[in-house]
Amino acid sequence: MAAFSVRMVHVLVLWLAVCLSGTWAVDKGNFKTCDQSSFCKRQRALKPGESPYRVLLETMELTNTRLTLQLINDNNKVRLLLELYRLQGNITRVKINELKPLKPRYEVPDVLVREPPTEPLSVLSQDENGVVLSLGAESQRVIVSARPFRLDIMEGHNVLMSLNSRGLLAFEHLRMRKDTQAEPEAEKKDEADPANQAETAKEEEEKVEEGMWEETFKSHSDSKPNGPSAVSLDFSLPGVEHVYGIPEHAEPLKLKTTESGDPYRLYNLDVFQYELYNPMALYGAVPVMLAHNTKRTTGIFWLNAAETWVDISSNTAGKTVFGKMLDYVQGSSETPQTDVRWISESGIIDVFLMLGPTPKDVFSQYASLTGTQSFPPLSSLGYHQCRWNYNDQEDVRSVDAGFDEHDIPYDFIWLDIEHTDGKRYFTWDPHKFATPKDMLQGLMDKKRKMVAIVDPHIKIDNNYKIHNEIRSRGFYVKNKDGGDYEGWCWPGSAGYPDFTRADMRAWWASMFAYDQYEGSMENLYTWNDMNEPSVFNGPEVTMHKDAVHGSWEHRDVHNLYGLYVQMATADGLIQRSGGVERPFVLTRAFFAGSQRYGAVWTGDNAAEWDHLKISIPMCLSLGLVGISFCGADVGGFFKSPSPELLVRWYQTGAYQPFFRAHAHLDTPRREPWLFGPENLALIRDVVRQRYTFLPYWYQLFYNAYRTGEPVMRPLWVEYPQDPATFAVDDEFLIGRDLLVHPVTDEGSRGVTAYLPGKDEFWYDIHTFHKHNGAQNLYIPVTMSSIPVFQRGGSIIPRKLRVRRSSSCMEHDPYTLFVALNPQRTAEGELYIDDGHTFNYEKKEFIHRRFSFANNVLSSVNIAPDAKFTTKSWVERIIVLGASKPSKITLRTAGE
Amino acid sequence: MSGQYLVLLFLFGGVFSVEVQRPRGVPLSKRPLYEEDKPFTCLDGSRTIPFDRVNDDYCDCQDGSDEPGTAACPHGSFHCTNAGFRPTFIPSSRVNDGICDCCDATDEYNSGADCQNTCRDLWRKEKESMEKLAEIAKEGFLLKQQLIQEANRGLEEKKSKLTDVQNSKKDLEEKVEALRMVKETAEQPEKEAKDRHLKAWEEQKAVIRMEKDKARMAEVFLELDGDGDGFVSVAELLSHSELDQNSDGSFTEAEAQELLGGVDKLDTAGFESIWSKIKEKYMSGSNTDAPAPVEPPQEEVKEPASDNDSEPYPDDDNPEEEEEEEDEEDDDEMDDGDYKSPPPTETHEKKDDDEDGTMPPYDEETQKLIDAAQKARDEFDEAEKSLREVDDNIRNLEKEISFDFGPSVEFAYLYSQCYELTTGEYVYRLCPFNRVSQKPKYGGSETNLGSWGKWAGPEDNIYSVMKYEHGTGCWQGPNRSTTVKLTCGTETVVTSTSEPSRCEYLMEFTSPAVCQEPPPMSQEPPPMTSDHGHDEL
């Protein structure tokens, strides 16, 4: 008996340990590694330098807009068609598809804003080794090498980018399924010499490898009726040591090399309690990577919506700083180089090479392809108060009243899934939210708004109108056997509307009409969650890849699903107002192009200091690939923050684009006034700071909408020649003129901020102290400190009269903060419109440029064809870095 | 409470506001600080400015005092005269923000907001509700006096009952001692008689056993003596590998011989001498090579079914809930071992009975003694039980008497009562000073939302809030707890429940016991009806 009880103690201890470690960490076993994803494993096993692809130069066709060439795989004689386009704005597009695929392969629709306009290509020279094409005026050329196939993009004597330089192009052609038979694996050792290939021209038997025709993961099997269909291509970036982008990962800004672990994975997944510093896939995917060095910024946009893995390697990655210096001193011949390899499960290769040369050129190049950030309603740049869940109308009323009582501004209060009648979206709980219009009217009376959640999983219930309509119209995604696909989600058994169908999206949009969505009003907006899509009982908590969307498999469209959900929802909000009002829709899943439809947040984070820290690089990475309207749940979703962490998170979130506090159902309440008067005062103060900067935020979003430039930027974007900025991700810029170094450490007594720019001044926005650029500045901090600096040379418009909500501040006057640079000049802009309609498209706005030089501040209309009147005025001008004037004169035009 | 004071102020404000001019947003009391023909000094003394910069919609003073009537200063405040109602201050940020804050609409003088003067309405409504509240308070306070009287009476009763019970306890204790003597006296002869009977039975059993053993030995001898020569030989023994002495798996000739006491074979007499070494292991029937089970097959072992004399669960409010949690912890192995198997104490006797037949019934005389002793035992048990009950009674009375039922014992009537409220999904049950629970309306087990913790109101009104703690635990969360807010009412009812934070419940509860004596309702003068507040500057 004694032995027995001892054993029991062990069991108990073990169980506790499992429980403790399991509670807050992601269950990695639920998600595939590259090794468990058969195409990734197959492709990653390829060795560099053995490319079987050869260009058939005689097949070259050159029209005014494109070049086509056939490639042949000498191992199996399958031919590919390569298309090469020169696009307007210094972009080269390379498309590779099978010349004659057994059936069409998926090409991603609806992501490009239009068929990109082309520019003429011309042949510079041609011989049996390849072709040289001119990419226009800037001495840019594309060299197509025939044997093996390789593309090099040159500018002058410099190679900007090479494709298939490591020979990892792979294109699994569609094939008939051979019945499983043990085929002798053809050896191909004597084909090592490519010269012999013409003679040994026997077609290599295709190897049938495990996982090509069927794959199982945990208890889920993927039937793969089309067999293997992966595509892969490698890119070399000579001279590049820093690459960025390919969100969404809980990773630092500068991407890491992946040789020692898994590649970065792009596959939209609902990851429960995600782990930081890990290349695992998260909720969204933007297959865009930026490469940067002091001379140039370029970008690669891999337009493929299937599961994708990105490998990164670098010849300098292993070297220490000292090693690099040694190379430099000794004039080591090896230039740094980063190699990147993309692997996707299906579809085609369709890649856009954005050739910069500046960061802003790349942003505008990418924007020309996928569009820019939608211009949000001004109010959505205010503060959002969310919780899973505000329980009932009385709860909403009392939280709303709490903000007035404690004099904290806010614009939106949010309702999570519990507001619905049994998780039936577009409905209200009949007891808790019996009179939603009364509630919304109450908010409207205070010029405030609400967001209610609408998820894409639809409860299967014959008494639910939405379900009946979708089913009777045949709008649900189908399973592999042709029936409606069913999965398990919040409401229990649920169907998933096929958002890839335009008619489905149009119908969905119509459901937001005021007469369809009962209880909705014009101040009710929408939040799309779970749109990866999340399927609790599906493989990797998402939809089966062999589910069917019309003629395509879910495999082909997976990463697009979330984009379509947000697209249809945003359309609905536009349509309900007759096209007048701007929508606001928050999404968790996203893809390239999602910036056109609203805001994104970083999903279900946790109340931990590291999660606060990672919110910065996560949003910076999104901003670099077009998605500016980004934020993280303030306070952390899971777990309960200490008051210190909560305050620091408010201080950080107030300076990030999307500013929303959110909390899990199981956490204690955390409205700002629940942590004592001191913390209340700290939170109130920083929320108010946010509101004073709203004119600046709004102007930056207008700029993002116009140009594609990110609102929240890494330092290197503005200081591209300063290597010290290249990996900085504990501070960031808002626009060009505000530098923020949030305090993200517990018990911090000080932070060291890097102030960039050799000839710059930076002014502390609180104390107005002036600091020189190009230095690491130690800043002692207290709980009230938020190190934020305004760049000398800038003029930032602010509204210092903070009111209950942004709408209440509409007619208030501006204060101009003029921060002088060493030349005693400064410049800035002011953009004003009605804040909520599309009338800005009809030129109803004011856009002015302020400049300060020779002690004169002048204001110029930079949109003379636009018209708008405002009751606002400039009430105050604060000049930083100037001495007290003896006299001030005010002049208006005509005087 | 403070109503009277306020009413006076209204009068005051009314009278003077007719005549006095003051800048917009300035309360009458600060009027002297804003003198139109003199430079204005910020009220914090920080600065002096020309008077035309007061209310010019630009903030000059740190404290906001130069802009009492505009939204220009971040920390300023605006005074609503609210003629006909109660004057108030609002933050300057609410001036001209398009939202009506002052009931006299004076805060929205330039925003285009369509604000109506609602002061008179408000006053009427407030008056009505104040009157209603006062009515309730009055009635409730009367009820409370009754409650206090009853409680005091009840308390006295309980105290006297306690004395009675304490007295009766002494008698009972004596009775118990007397009965114990009787019992012990009766048990002595009973024991002796029973022992005699048992001993006789044991002897008889020994004889039976010995005979059985002999018969068995003879049987085994015949079985072993395969060739029927009247001897058991080494070879014959070897076919029974279960007799392997050192249990090493092989039963050798040497071992068999050793078993036979060093000789090659034994006759029946010789066999008797080694029988004791064999009988435990020996198995009848021809043997296979398979290793024999170590234990001889017992005659069916009757595991005692769990007796009903011990509770299967520890004494707890909520066995089902407990079990659910255990299940979640996924260690059923453990709790099986924990308290579900009572130690088998009486099984010996039963086994013997089964093996060797039944003990013959007691003879008449012994049975008489037993019956007499049993009667004494029963009487003693009965008396002891009564004593325990009395003890419980005393404990309960003492607890109730010493319980904190409020300064005037006004909450005593809630003791051992329960109040329910049915909502959409649940039936909530508040048993004051005991526990709060929640039960799904349409079936399902009850959840403990907390057991009586303490009075938890603010220091000056500690009896306005009850706290119930340590309810059923929440997944990844704290134990459930409930805060009960008491307000004055003529009836004792749970009026609402909510769960503002996960697993933290809030209950509103009305009771006359919290009603305070209403201030004597004076015939207050009607509120000011004139609209003429003041002239703006």
Coordinates of N, CA and C in Angstrom, one line a residue, chain B residues 205-355:
Chain B
K205 N -15.8 -26.7 15.7 CA -15.3 -26.4 14.3 C -13.9 -27.0 14.1
A206 N -13.0 -27.0 15.2 CA -11.7 -27.6 15.0 C -11.8 -29.0 14.7
V207 N -12.7 -29.7 15.3 CA -12.9 -31.1 15.1 C -13.3 -31.3 13.6
I208 N -14.3 -30.6 13.2 CA -14.8 -30.7 11.8 C -13.6 -30.5 10.9
R209 N -12.8 -29.4 11.1 CA -11.7 -29.1 10.2 C -10.7 -30.2 10.1
M210 N -10.4 -30.7 11.3 CA -9.4 -31.8 11.3 C -9.9 -33.0 10.4
E211 N -11.1 -33.3 10.6 CA -11.7 -34.4 9.8 C -11.6 -34.1 8.3
K212 N -12.0 -32.9 8.0 CA -12.0 -32.5 6.6 C -10.6 -32.6 6.1
D213 N -9.6 -32.2 6.9 CA -8.2 -32.2 6.4 C -7.7 -33.6 6.2
K214 N -8.1 -34.5 7.1 CA -7.7 -35.9 6.9 C -8.3 -36.5 5.7
A215 N -9.6 -36.2 5.5 CA -10.2 -36.7 4.3 C -9.5 -36.2 3.0
R216 N -9.2 -34.9 3.1 CA -8.5 -34.3 1.9 C -7.2 -35.0 1.7
M217 N -6.4 -35.2 2.8 CA -5.1 -35.9 2.7 C -5.2 -37.2 2.0
A218 N -6.2 -38.0 2.5 CA -6.4 -39.3 1.9 C -6.7 -39.2 0.4
E219 N -7.5 -38.2 0.1 CA -7.9 -38.0 -1.3 C -6.7 -37.7 -2.1
V220 N -5.8 -36.8 -1.6 CA -4.6 -36.3 -2.3 C -3.7 -37.5 -2.5
F221 N -3.6 -38.3 -1.4 CA -2.7 -39.4 -1.4 C -3.1 -40.3 -2.6
L222 N -4.4 -40.5 -2.6 CA -4.9 -41.4 -3.7 C -4.6 -40.8 -5.1
E223 N -4.8 -39.5 -5.2 CA -4.5 -38.8 -6.4 C -3.1 -39.0 -6.8
L224 N -2.2 -38.7 -5.8 CA -0.7 -38.7 -6.1 C -0.2 -40.1 -6.4
D225 N -0.8 -41.0 -5.7 CA -0.3 -42.4 -5.9 C -0.9 -42.9 -7.2
G226 N -0.3 -42.5 -8.2 CA -0.8 -42.8 -9.6 C -0.9 -44.3 -9.8
D227 N 0.2 -45.0 -9.4 CA 0.2 -46.4 -9.8 C -0.5 -47.3 -8.8
G228 N -1.1 -46.6 -7.7 CA -1.9 -47.3 -6.8 C -1.1 -48.4 -5.9
D229 N 0.2 -48.1 -5.7 CA 1.0 -49.1 -5.0 C 1.0 -48.8 -3.5
G230 N 0.2 -47.8 -3.1 CA 0.1 -47.5 -1.7 C 1.2 -46.6 -1.2
F231 N 2.1 -46.2 -2.2 CA 3.2 -45.2 -1.8 C 3.1 -44.0 -2.8
V232 N 3.5 -42.9 -2.2 CA 3.7 -41.7 -3.1 C 5.2 -41.6 -3.4
S233 N 5.6 -41.6 -4.6 CA 7.0 -41.6 -4.9 C 7.4 -40.3 -5.5
V234 N 8.8 -40.1 -5.6 CA 9.3 -38.9 -6.1 C 8.8 -38.6 -7.5
A235 N 8.7 -39.6 -8.3 CA 8.3 -39.5 -9.7 C 6.8 -39.0 -9.7
E236 N 6.0 -39.6 -8.8 CA 4.6 -39.2 -8.8 C 4.5 -37.7 -8.3
L237 N 5.3 -37.3 -7.4 CA 5.3 -35.9 -7.0 C 5.6 -34.9 -8.1
L238 N 6.6 -35.4 -8.9 CA 7.1 -34.4 -9.9 C 6.1 -33.9 -10.9
S239 N 5.0 -34.7 -11.0 CA 4.0 -34.2 -12.0 C 3.3 -33.0 -11.4
H240 N 3.6 -32.6 -10.2 CA 2.9 -31.4 -9.6 C 3.9 -30.3 -9.4
S241 N 4.2 -29.6 -10.5 CA 5.2 -28.6 -10.4 C 4.8 -27.5 -9.4
E242 N 3.5 -27.3 -9.1 CA 3.2 -26.2 -8.2 C 3.8 -26.4 -6.8
L243 N 4.3 -27.7 -6.6 CA 4.9 -27.9 -5.3 C 6.3 -27.5 -5.2
D244 N 6.8 -26.9 -6.3 CA 8.2 -26.4 -6.3 C 8.5 -25.6 -5.1
Q245 N 9.4 -26.1 -4.3 CA 9.6 -25.5 -3.0 C 10.2 -24.1 -3.0
N246 N 11.2 -23.9 -3.9 CA 11.9 -22.6 -3.9 C 11.3 -21.7 -5.0
S247 N 10.2 -22.2 -5.6 CA 9.5 -21.4 -6.6 C 10.4 -20.8 -7.7
D248 N 11.4 -21.5 -8.1 CA 12.3 -21.0 -9.1 C 11.8 -21.5 -10.5
G249 N 10.7 -22.1 -10.5 CA 10.1 -22.4 -11.8 C 10.4 -23.9 -12.2
S250 N 11.4 -24.5 -11.6 CA 11.6 -25.9 -12.0 C 11.6 -26.7 -10.7
F251 N 10.8 -27.8 -10.8 CA 10.6 -28.7 -9.7 C 11.5 -29.9 -9.9
T252 N 12.6 -30.0 -9.3 CA 13.6 -31.0 -9.6 C 13.3 -32.3 -8.7
E253 N 13.9 -33.3 -9.1 CA 13.8 -34.6 -8.3 C 14.4 -34.4 -6.9
A254 N 15.5 -33.7 -6.8 CA 16.1 -33.4 -5.5 C 15.1 -32.7 -4.6
E255 N 14.4 -31.8 -5.2 CA 13.5 -31.0 -4.4 C 12.3 -31.9 -4.0
A256 N 11.9 -32.7 -4.9 CA 10.8 -33.6 -4.6 C 11.2 -34.6 -3.4
Q257 N 12.4 -35.0 -3.6 CA 12.9 -36.0 -2.6 C 13.0 -35.3 -1.2
E258 N 13.5 -34.1 -1.3 CA 13.6 -33.3 0.0 C 12.2 -33.2 0.6
L259 N 11.2 -33.0 -0.3 CA 9.8 -32.8 0.2 C 9.4 -34.1 0.9
L260 N 9.8 -35.2 0.3 CA 9.4 -36.5 0.9 C 10.2 -36.8 2.2
G261 N 11.0 -35.9 2.6 CA 11.8 -36.1 3.8 C 13.0 -36.9 3.6
G262 N 13.5 -36.8 2.3 CA 14.8 -37.5 2.0 C 14.6 -38.9 1.5
V263 N 13.4 -39.5 1.5 CA 13.3 -40.8 1.0 C 12.6 -40.8 -0.4
D264 N 12.6 -42.0 -1.0 CA 12.1 -42.0 -2.4 C 10.6 -42.1 -2.4
K265 N 10.0 -42.7 -1.4 CA 8.5 -42.8 -1.4 C 8.0 -42.9 0.0
L266 N 6.7 -42.6 0.2 CA 6.1 -42.6 1.5 C 4.8 -43.3 1.5
D267 N 4.5 -44.0 2.5 CA 3.2 -44.6 2.6 C 2.2 -43.6 3.3
T268 N 1.0 -43.9 3.5 CA 0.0 -43.0 4.1 C 0.5 -42.4 5.4
A269 N 1.0 -43.2 6.2 CA 1.5 -42.7 7.5 C 2.6 -41.6 7.3
G270 N 3.5 -42.0 6.5 CA 4.6 -41.1 6.2 C 4.1 -39.8 5.6
F271 N 3.2 -40.0 4.7 CA 2.6 -38.8 4.0 C 2.0 -37.8 4.9
E272 N 1.4 -38.4 6.0 CA 0.8 -37.5 7.0 C 1.8 -36.5 7.5
S273 N 3.0 -37.0 7.7 CA 4.0 -36.1 8.3 C 4.4 -35.0 7.3
I274 N 4.3 -35.2 6.1 CA 4.7 -34.1 5.2 C 3.5 -33.3 4.6
W275 N 2.3 -33.7 5.0 CA 1.1 -33.2 4.5 C 1.0 -31.6 4.6
S276 N 1.5 -31.2 5.8 CA 1.4 -29.8 6.1 C 2.2 -29.0 5.1
K277 N 3.3 -29.6 4.5 CA 4.1 -28.9 3.6 C 3.5 -28.8 2.2
I278 N 2.6 -29.7 1.9 CA 2.1 -29.8 0.6 C 0.7 -29.1 0.5
K279 N 0.0 -29.2 1.6 CA -1.5 -28.9 1.4 C -1.8 -27.5 0.8
E280 N -0.9 -26.6 1.2 CA -1.2 -25.2 0.8 C -1.1 -25.0 -0.8
K281 N -0.1 -25.8 -1.3 CA 0.2 -25.5 -2.7 C -0.5 -26.5 -3.7
Y282 N -0.8 -27.6 -3.1 CA -1.2 -28.7 -4.0 C -2.5 -28.4 -4.8
M283 N -2.4 -28.8 -6.1 CA -3.6 -28.6 -6.9 C -4.1 -29.9 -7.5
S284 N -5.4 -30.1 -7.4 CA -5.9 -31.4 -7.9 C -5.8 -31.4 -9.4
G285 N -6.0 -32.6 -9.9 CA -6.1 -32.8 -11.3 C -4.7 -32.9 -12.0
S286 N -4.7 -33.3 -13.2 CA -3.5 -33.4 -13.9 C -2.9 -32.1 -14.2
N287 N -1.6 -32.0 -14.2 CA -1.0 -30.7 -14.3 C -0.5 -30.4 -15.7
T288 N -0.6 -29.2 -16.2 CA 0.0 -28.8 -17.4 C 1.3 -28.1 -17.1
D289 N 2.0 -27.8 -18.2 CA 3.3 -27.1 -18.0 C 3.2 -25.7 -17.6
A290 N 2.0 -25.1 -17.9 CA 1.8 -23.7 -17.6 C 2.0 -23.5 -16.1
P291 N 2.7 -22.4 -15.8 CA 2.9 -22.1 -14.4 C 1.6 -22.0 -13.6
A292 N 1.5 -22.5 -12.5 CA 0.3 -22.5 -11.8 C 0.0 -21.2 -11.2
P293 N -1.2 -20.8 -11.1 CA -1.5 -19.5 -10.3 C -1.0 -19.7 -8.9
V294 N -0.5 -18.6 -8.4 CA 0.2 -18.6 -7.1 C -0.9 -18.9 -6.0
E295 N -2.0 -18.3 -6.2 CA -3.0 -18.4 -5.1 C -3.9 -19.6 -5.4
P296 N -4.2 -20.4 -4.3 CA -5.1 -21.4 -4.5 C -6.5 -20.8 -4.7
P297 N -7.3 -21.4 -5.6 CA -8.6 -20.8 -5.8 C -9.5 -20.9 -4.5
Q298 N -9.8 -19.7 -4.1 CA -10.6 -19.6 -2.9 C -12.0 -19.9 -3.2
E299 N -12.7 -20.3 -2.2 CA -14.1 -20.4 -2.4 C -14.6 -18.9 -2.6
E300 N -15.5 -18.7 -3.4 CA -15.8 -17.3 -3.8 C -15.7 -16.3 -2.7
V301 N -14.9 -15.4 -3.0 CA -14.6 -14.3 -2.0 C -15.7 -13.3 -2.1
K302 N -16.4 -13.1 -1.0 CA -17.4 -12.1 -1.1 C -16.9 -10.8 -0.7
E303 N -16.7 -9.9 -1.6 CA -16.3 -8.5 -1.3 C -17.5 -7.9 -0.6
P304 N -17.2 -7.3 0.5 CA -18.4 -6.7 1.1 C -18.8 -5.5 0.3
A305 N -20.1 -5.5 -0.1 CA -20.7 -4.4 -0.8 C -20.7 -3.2 0.2
S306 N -20.4 -2.0 -0.3 CA -20.2 -0.9 0.6 C -21.5 -0.8 1.5
D307 N -21.2 -0.8 2.8 CA -22.3 -0.7 3.7 C -22.9 0.7 3.7
N308 N -24.1 0.7 4.1 CA -24.8 2.0 4.1 C -24.5 2.8 5.3
D309 N -23.7 2.3 6.2 CA -23.6 3.1 7.5 C -22.7 4.3 7.3
S310 N -21.8 4.3 6.3 CA -21.0 5.5 6.1 C -21.4 6.2 4.8
E311 N -21.4 7.5 4.9 CA -21.8 8.3 3.8 C -20.8 8.2 2.7
P312 N -21.2 8.0 1.5 CA -20.2 7.9 0.4 C -19.5 9.2 0.1
Y313 N -20.1 10.3 0.4 CA -19.4 11.6 0.2 C -19.2 12.3 1.5
P314 N -18.1 13.0 1.5 CA -17.9 13.8 2.7 C -19.1 14.8 2.9
D315 N -19.4 15.1 4.1 CA -20.5 16.0 4.3 C -20.3 17.3 3.7
D316 N -21.0 17.5 2.6 CA -20.8 18.8 1.9 C -22.1 19.3 1.4
D317 N -22.1 20.5 1.1 CA -23.4 21.1 0.6 C -23.8 20.5 -0.7
N318 N -22.8 20.2 -1.5 CA -23.2 20.0 -2.9 C -22.4 18.8 -3.5
P319 N -22.8 17.7 -3.2 CA -22.1 16.5 -3.7 C -22.0 16.5 -5.2
E320 N -23.0 16.8 -5.9 CA -22.9 16.7 -7.4 C -21.8 17.6 -7.9
E321 N -21.9 18.8 -7.4 CA -20.9 19.8 -7.9 C -19.5 19.3 -7.7
E322 N -19.3 18.8 -6.5 CA -18.0 18.3 -6.1 C -17.5 17.2 -7.1
E323 N -18.5 16.3 -7.4 CA -18.1 15.2 -8.3 C -17.7 15.8 -9.7
E324 N -18.5 16.7 -10.1 CA -18.2 17.3 -11.4 C -16.8 17.8 -11.5
E325 N -16.4 18.4 -10.4 CA -15.0 19.0 -10.4 C -14.0 17.9 -10.4
E326 N -14.3 16.8 -9.6 CA -13.4 15.7 -9.6 C -13.2 15.2 -11.0
D327 N -14.3 15.1 -11.6 CA -14.2 14.6 -13.0 C -13.3 15.4 -13.9
E328 N -13.5 16.7 -13.7 CA -12.7 17.6 -14.6 C -11.2 17.3 -14.3
E329 N -10.9 17.0 -13.1 CA -9.5 16.8 -12.8 C -8.9 15.5 -13.3
D330 N -9.9 14.6 -13.7 CA -9.4 13.5 -14.5 C -8.6 12.5 -13.7
D331 N -8.9 12.4 -12.4 CA -8.1 11.5 -11.6 C -9.0 10.5 -10.8
D332 N -10.0 9.9 -11.5 CA -11.0 9.1 -10.8 C -10.3 8.0 -10.0
E333 N -9.1 7.5 -10.6 CA -8.4 6.5 -9.9 C -8.2 6.9 -8.4
M334 N -7.9 8.2 -8.3 CA -7.5 8.7 -6.9 C -8.8 8.7 -6.0
D335 N -9.8 9.3 -6.5 CA -10.9 9.4 -5.5 C -11.6 8.1 -5.3
D336 N -11.4 7.1 -6.2 CA -11.8 5.8 -5.8 C -11.2 5.3 -4.6
G337 N -9.9 5.4 -4.6 CA -9.1 5.0 -3.4 C -9.3 5.8 -2.2
D338 N -9.8 7.0 -2.5 CA -9.9 7.9 -1.4 C -10.9 7.6 -0.3
Y339 N -12.1 7.6 -0.7 CA -13.1 7.5 0.4 C -14.3 6.6 0.1
K340 N -14.1 5.8 -1.0 CA -15.2 5.0 -1.4 C -15.3 3.6 -0.8
S341 N -14.1 3.1 -0.4 CA -14.1 1.7 0.2 C -13.9 1.7 1.7
P342 N -15.0 1.4 2.4 CA -14.9 1.4 3.8 C -14.1 0.1 4.2
P343 N -13.3 0.2 5.2 CA -12.4 -0.9 5.6 C -13.3 -2.1 6.0
P344 N -12.9 -3.3 5.5 CA -13.7 -4.5 5.8 C -13.4 -5.0 7.2
T345 N -14.4 -4.8 8.1 CA -14.1 -5.1 9.5 C -14.8 -6.4 10.0
E346 N -16.0 -6.6 9.5 CA -16.8 -7.7 10.0 C -16.7 -8.9 9.2
T347 N -15.8 -8.9 8.2 CA -15.9 -10.0 7.2 C -15.4 -11.3 7.7
H348 N -14.5 -11.3 8.8 CA -14.0 -12.6 9.3 C -15.0 -13.6 9.6
E349 N -15.9 -13.1 10.5 CA -16.9 -13.9 11.0 C -17.7 -14.6 9.9
K350 N -18.1 -13.7 8.9 CA -18.9 -14.2 7.8 C -18.2 -15.3 7.1
K351 N -16.9 -15.1 6.8 CA -16.1 -16.1 6.1 C -16.2 -17.5 6.8
D352 N -15.9 -17.4 8.1 CA -15.9 -18.6 8.9 C -17.2 -19.3 8.8
D353 N -18.3 -18.5 8.9 CA -19.6 -19.1 8.7 C -19.7 -19.8 7.4
D354 N -19.2 -19.2 6.4 CA -19.4 -19.8 5.1 C -18.6 -21.1 5.0
E355 N -17.4 -21.1 5.6 CA -16.5 -22.3 5.4 C -17.0 -23.5 6.2

